[in-house]
Coordinates of C-alpha atoms in Angstrom, one line a residue:
M20 CA -9.7 -29.7 -62.8
A21 CA -12.3 -28.1 -64.4
K22 CA -12.1 -24.7 -65.3
G23 CA -15.2 -22.1 -64.9
P24 CA -17.2 -19.6 -62.6
V25 CA -16.7 -20.7 -58.7
L26 CA -19.7 -20.6 -56.4
I27 CA -18.9 -18.8 -53.1
D28 CA -21.7 -19.4 -50.9
L29 CA -21.7 -16.2 -48.7
E30 CA -24.6 -17.0 -46.4
P31 CA -24.3 -20.7 -44.8
E32 CA -27.4 -22.6 -44.4
D33 CA -26.9 -22.3 -40.7
A34 CA -26.3 -18.6 -40.6
A35 CA -29.8 -18.0 -38.4
Q36 CA -28.1 -20.3 -35.9
I37 CA -25.0 -18.1 -35.3
D38 CA -25.5 -16.2 -32.0
V39 CA -23.1 -13.5 -31.4
A40 CA -23.6 -12.7 -28.1
A41 CA -22.0 -15.9 -27.7
A42 CA -18.7 -15.4 -29.4
P43 CA -15.7 -15.5 -27.2
P44 CA -14.3 -11.9 -26.4
V45 CA -11.3 -10.2 -28.3
P46 CA -8.2 -11.4 -26.7
D47 CA -5.8 -8.3 -25.8
L48 CA -2.5 -8.6 -27.4
D49 CA -0.5 -8.4 -24.3
G50 CA -2.8 -11.0 -22.5
A51 CA -2.8 -9.1 -19.6
A52 CA -5.8 -8.1 -17.4
P53 CA -6.8 -4.4 -16.2
K54 CA -4.5 -3.8 -13.1
G55 CA -5.1 -0.1 -12.8
Q56 CA -1.8 1.0 -13.7
A57 CA -2.4 4.8 -13.3
M58 CA -3.7 4.4 -9.6
Q59 CA -0.4 2.2 -8.7
V60 CA 1.8 4.7 -10.5
A61 CA 0.0 7.7 -8.7
A62 CA 0.3 6.0 -5.3
K63 CA 3.8 5.2 -5.6
I64 CA 4.5 8.8 -6.7
A65 CA 2.4 10.1 -3.5
S66 CA 4.1 7.8 -1.0
G67 CA 7.5 8.1 -2.2
K68 CA 9.8 9.6 0.4
P69 CA 13.1 11.5 -1.1
S70 CA 16.4 10.8 0.0
R71 CA 18.3 12.8 2.1
L72 CA 20.6 13.7 -0.6
A73 CA 17.4 15.0 -2.6
R74 CA 15.8 16.7 0.3
L75 CA 19.2 18.2 1.0
F76 CA 19.4 19.4 -2.8
W77 CA 16.3 21.2 -2.7
F78 CA 16.7 22.9 0.5
V79 CA 20.1 24.4 -1.1
T80 CA 18.5 24.9 -4.3
L81 CA 15.5 26.8 -2.8
T82 CA 17.6 28.9 -0.2
L83 CA 19.6 29.9 -3.4
L84 CA 16.5 30.9 -5.5
G85 CA 15.0 32.9 -2.4
G86 CA 18.5 34.8 -1.8
I87 CA 18.9 35.6 -5.5
V88 CA 15.4 36.8 -5.9
S89 CA 15.0 38.6 -2.6
L90 CA 18.3 40.2 -3.4
S91 CA 17.3 41.2 -7.1
A92 CA 14.3 42.7 -5.7
W93 CA 15.9 44.7 -3.0
N94 CA 18.2 45.9 -5.7
F95 CA 15.4 47.0 -7.9
V96 CA 13.4 49.0 -5.2
T97 CA 16.4 50.7 -4.1
D98 CA 17.5 51.8 -7.7
V99 CA 14.1 52.7 -8.4
M100 CA 13.8 54.7 -5.3
A101 CA 17.0 56.8 -6.1
T102 CA 15.9 57.6 -9.6
Y103 CA 12.0 57.9 -9.3
P104 CA 11.2 58.4 -5.4
L105 CA 7.5 58.4 -5.8
L106 CA 7.4 55.3 -7.8
G107 CA 9.9 53.6 -5.4
L108 CA 7.8 54.1 -2.4
V109 CA 4.9 52.6 -4.7
F110 CA 7.2 49.4 -5.3
S111 CA 8.0 49.2 -1.7
G112 CA 4.5 49.2 -0.3
L113 CA 3.9 46.1 -2.7
M114 CA 7.2 44.5 -1.5
A115 CA 5.5 45.0 2.2
L116 CA 2.4 44.1 1.4
F117 CA 3.8 40.6 -0.7
V118 CA 6.1 40.2 2.6
I119 CA 2.7 40.5 5.0
L120 CA 0.6 38.0 2.5
L121 CA 3.4 35.2 2.7
A122 CA 3.6 35.7 6.3
L123 CA -0.3 35.2 6.6
M124 CA 0.1 31.9 4.1
A125 CA 2.5 30.4 6.5
V126 CA 0.4 31.1 9.5
R127 CA -2.8 29.4 7.5
E128 CA -0.2 26.4 6.8
L129 CA 0.7 26.2 10.5
A130 CA -2.7 26.3 11.8
A131 CA -3.7 23.5 9.2
L132 CA -1.1 21.3 10.3
G133 CA -2.2 22.1 14.1
R134 CA -5.7 21.2 13.2
L135 CA -5.0 18.1 11.6
T136 CA -2.7 17.4 14.9
R137 CA -5.6 18.1 16.9
I138 CA -7.8 15.5 15.0
D139 CA -5.1 12.8 15.1
G140 CA -4.7 13.4 19.3
L141 CA -8.5 13.2 19.4
R142 CA -9.2 9.9 17.9
H143 CA -6.2 8.7 19.8
A144 CA -7.7 10.1 22.8
T145 CA -10.9 8.4 22.0
L146 CA -9.6 4.8 21.6
E147 CA -7.7 4.9 24.8
A148 CA -10.9 6.3 26.8
R149 CA -12.8 3.2 25.4
E150 CA -10.0 0.9 26.4
T151 CA -9.9 2.0 29.7
N152 CA -13.6 2.6 30.0
D153 CA -12.9 6.1 31.8
L154 CA -16.0 7.8 31.9
K155 CA -14.3 11.2 32.8
A156 CA -12.1 10.8 29.7
A157 CA -14.8 9.8 27.8
R158 CA -16.6 13.0 28.8
A159 CA -13.8 15.2 27.7
T160 CA -13.3 13.7 24.5
S161 CA -16.9 14.1 23.9
D162 CA -16.7 17.6 24.6
R163 CA -13.6 18.3 22.4
V164 CA -15.7 16.6 19.6
L165 CA -18.6 18.9 20.2
A166 CA -16.2 21.8 20.2
L167 CA -14.5 21.0 17.2
Y168 CA -17.8 21.4 15.2
K169 CA -19.3 24.1 16.9
G170 CA -20.6 26.8 14.7
R171 CA -21.7 24.0 11.9
E172 CA -25.0 23.9 11.0
D173 CA -24.8 20.2 9.3
T174 CA -23.9 19.0 13.1
R175 CA -26.1 21.4 14.8
W176 CA -28.8 18.9 15.7
G177 CA -26.5 16.4 16.6
R178 CA -24.9 18.2 19.0
E179 CA -28.1 19.3 20.7
R180 CA -28.6 15.7 21.0
V181 CA -25.5 14.8 22.8
A182 CA -25.9 17.7 25.1
Q183 CA -29.0 16.6 26.1
L184 CA -28.6 12.7 26.4
Q185 CA -24.8 12.4 27.6
G186 CA -25.8 12.9 31.2
D187 CA -27.9 9.4 30.9
Q188 CA -24.8 7.8 30.0
L189 CA -23.1 5.6 32.3
D190 CA -20.3 4.1 30.6
A191 CA -17.7 5.8 28.3
S192 CA -18.8 3.2 25.5
G193 CA -22.3 4.4 25.6
L194 CA -21.2 8.2 25.8
L195 CA -18.7 7.9 22.8
D196 CA -21.1 5.6 20.6
L197 CA -23.6 8.2 21.2
T198 CA -21.3 11.0 20.0
E199 CA -20.1 9.0 17.1
R200 CA -23.9 8.2 16.0
E201 CA -25.5 11.9 16.3
V202 CA -22.6 14.0 15.1
L203 CA -20.6 11.9 12.7
A204 CA -23.2 9.8 10.9
S205 CA -24.2 13.1 8.3
L206 CA -20.4 13.5 8.0
D207 CA -19.6 10.1 7.0
T208 CA -22.4 10.3 4.2
A209 CA -20.9 13.4 2.8
A210 CA -17.4 11.9 2.6
A211 CA -18.6 8.9 0.9
R212 CA -20.3 11.2 -1.8
E213 CA -17.0 12.7 -2.2
V214 CA -15.3 9.5 -2.6
Q215 CA -18.0 8.2 -4.9
A216 CA -17.4 11.4 -6.9
A217 CA -13.5 10.7 -7.3
A218 CA -14.0 7.5 -8.3
R219 CA -16.4 7.9 -11.1
Q220 CA -14.4 11.1 -12.2
V221 CA -10.8 8.8 -12.2
A222 CA -12.5 6.0 -14.0
T223 CA -14.2 8.1 -16.9
V224 CA -11.0 10.0 -17.4
T225 CA -9.0 6.8 -17.8
A226 CA -11.5 5.1 -20.0
L227 CA -12.0 8.2 -22.7
V228 CA -8.4 9.7 -22.6
P229 CA -5.9 7.7 -24.6
L230 CA -2.9 9.5 -23.7
A231 CA -0.3 7.6 -21.6
L232 CA 0.4 10.1 -18.6
A233 CA -2.7 12.0 -18.7
D234 CA -4.6 9.2 -16.6
V235 CA -1.7 9.4 -13.9
V236 CA -2.2 12.7 -13.8
A237 CA -5.8 12.8 -13.7
A238 CA -5.9 9.9 -11.1
L239 CA -3.1 11.8 -8.9
T240 CA -4.9 15.2 -9.0
A241 CA -8.3 13.6 -8.1
N242 CA -7.1 11.8 -5.2
L243 CA -5.2 14.8 -3.9
R244 CA -8.4 16.7 -4.2
M245 CA -10.8 13.9 -2.5
I246 CA -8.2 13.6 0.2
R247 CA -8.3 17.4 0.9
R248 CA -12.3 17.4 0.8
V249 CA -12.7 14.4 2.9
A250 CA -10.3 16.2 5.5
E251 CA -12.7 19.4 5.2
V252 CA -15.7 17.5 5.7
Y253 CA -14.3 16.5 9.2
G254 CA -13.0 19.8 10.1
G255 CA -9.2 19.4 8.8
R256 CA -9.2 22.0 6.2
S257 CA -5.5 20.8 5.4
G258 CA -3.4 23.4 3.9
L259 CA -0.9 22.6 0.8
F260 CA 1.7 21.2 3.0
G261 CA -1.1 19.3 5.4
S262 CA -3.0 17.8 1.9
W263 CA 0.4 16.6 0.7
R264 CA 1.6 14.9 4.2
L265 CA -2.1 13.7 4.6
T266 CA -1.7 12.3 1.0
R267 CA 1.5 10.8 1.8
A268 CA 0.5 9.0 5.0
V269 CA -2.6 7.4 3.3
M270 CA -0.7 6.2 0.2
T271 CA 2.0 4.8 2.2
H272 CA -0.7 2.9 4.4
L273 CA -2.2 1.4 1.1
V274 CA 0.9 0.6 -0.6
A275 CA 2.4 -1.1 2.7
T276 CA -0.4 -3.2 2.8
G277 CA -1.0 -4.3 -0.6
A278 CA -4.3 -2.9 -1.0
V279 CA -3.5 -0.4 -4.3
A280 CA -2.2 -3.7 -6.4
M281 CA -5.9 -5.1 -5.9
G282 CA -9.1 -3.8 -7.8
D283 CA -10.5 -6.2 -10.3
D284 CA -11.0 -8.6 -7.2
M285 CA -14.0 -5.9 -6.4
L286 CA -15.5 -5.4 -9.9
E287 CA -16.0 -9.0 -10.4
P288 CA -18.4 -9.4 -7.5
I289 CA -20.3 -6.3 -8.7
L290 CA -20.0 -6.5 -12.5
G291 CA -19.6 -10.4 -13.0
G292 CA -16.4 -12.2 -14.1
S293 CA -17.6 -13.1 -17.6
I294 CA -18.9 -9.3 -18.1
L295 CA -15.4 -8.0 -16.9
G296 CA -13.6 -10.0 -19.3
K297 CA -15.5 -9.1 -22.3
L298 CA -14.9 -5.4 -21.5
S299 CA -12.4 -3.1 -23.6
R300 CA -9.1 -3.0 -22.1
R301 CA -9.3 0.9 -21.5
F302 CA -12.6 0.4 -20.1
G303 CA -11.3 -2.1 -17.8
E304 CA -8.5 -0.2 -16.8
G305 CA -11.0 2.9 -15.9
L306 CA -12.9 0.6 -13.6
V307 CA -9.9 -0.7 -11.6
N308 CA -8.6 3.0 -11.4
G309 CA -11.9 3.7 -9.9
A310 CA -12.2 0.8 -7.4
L311 CA -8.6 1.5 -6.3
T312 CA -9.5 5.5 -5.9
A313 CA -12.7 4.2 -3.3
R314 CA -10.1 2.3 -1.7
V315 CA -7.7 5.1 -0.9
G316 CA -11.1 7.2 -0.1
V317 CA -12.0 4.8 2.6
A318 CA -8.5 5.0 4.0
A319 CA -8.6 8.9 3.9
I320 CA -12.0 8.7 6.0
E321 CA -10.1 6.6 8.6
V322 CA -7.2 8.8 8.5
C323 CA -9.4 12.4 8.8
R324 CA -12.1 10.8 11.0
P325 CA -11.7 12.4 14.8
M326 CA -13.2 9.0 16.2
A327 CA -12.4 5.4 15.1
F328 CA -15.5 3.4 13.7
N329 CA -17.3 1.5 16.4
A330 CA -21.2 2.5 16.8
L331 CA -21.1 2.8 12.9
D332 CA -20.2 0.6 10.3
R333 CA -17.1 1.5 8.4
P334 CA -17.4 2.3 4.9
K335 CA -16.8 -0.6 2.6
A336 CA -14.9 0.2 -0.8
R337 CA -17.1 -2.4 -3.0
V338 CA -20.1 -0.6 -1.6
L339 CA -19.0 2.6 -2.8
V340 CA -17.5 1.3 -6.2
K341 CA -20.8 -0.1 -6.7
Q342 CA -22.8 3.3 -6.2
A343 CA -19.9 5.2 -8.2
L344 CA -19.8 3.2 -11.0
A345 CA -22.8 1.6 -11.6
G346 CA -24.1 4.2 -13.8
L347 CA -21.1 4.7 -15.5
F348 CA -21.5 0.6 -16.4
N349 CA -24.9 0.7 -17.3
N350 CA -24.2 3.9 -19.6
G351 CA -21.4 1.9 -21.1
T352 CA -23.2 -1.3 -21.7

């Protein structure tokens, strides 16, 4: 073998013909496509129903803690009253105020649960009136919808239109369609904006936060807030327990239908299968989680709406995802 310097050609002759854009994407080490793991875990947490043993455990635990705290507070106030009467009166007043506030919060929670039950009953009454074509029942249902949104400025024009035109409707379907178009159209738009904002937030946090559980917490909190705001748009104004009950109903429906396990199928028609395949693993997970959040939002709209979709088109999760994530994806590219 000849000894001497070796010439290394750092720039081959065909370097100018190399197309970097045509290079295949870097494969993931695990080989798995983004599946929206954070949203799937959040949905299972929200839809999970505790066992009887777990419910008994928490009931006994909370009752025991409540008794201990109440007895300790009572002994504290009586001891202070015996030693410092004036200061004891102050603490007694504070304890009474605490009990009153606790009772008011309980009343508000019960009122919120009653309002959600009222909306659910109104939706069933609307379906029954439409199926039976009962004009009298349809008028009663329409009046209940108008009474539900009485005093809200965003529905004032629509309520006035229904009051003006409802006498011209000769069948139940026509009257219910009129009420749906004039009163609920603006509310549907507001609810869709809440869903888009939540989907964008979940996608952004999942793509940018590398922590393992941070995306699950962000997805769960964002979906809880979205469902509560959607309920408020339609007049639900759910409290803490009402929001959790509503969330469990929505998530249980999604888990049962398998919709929470599908997310990338909505993104491929929007972004293109080849583009989706070249995205980074983390960014792809963010987009899929955002798509699943949009599906949760559509289910929340259907649950919180006082009338089922008939005259107006049901919002499509694919359209909401495109509107919510189009700007995010363009910025990312």
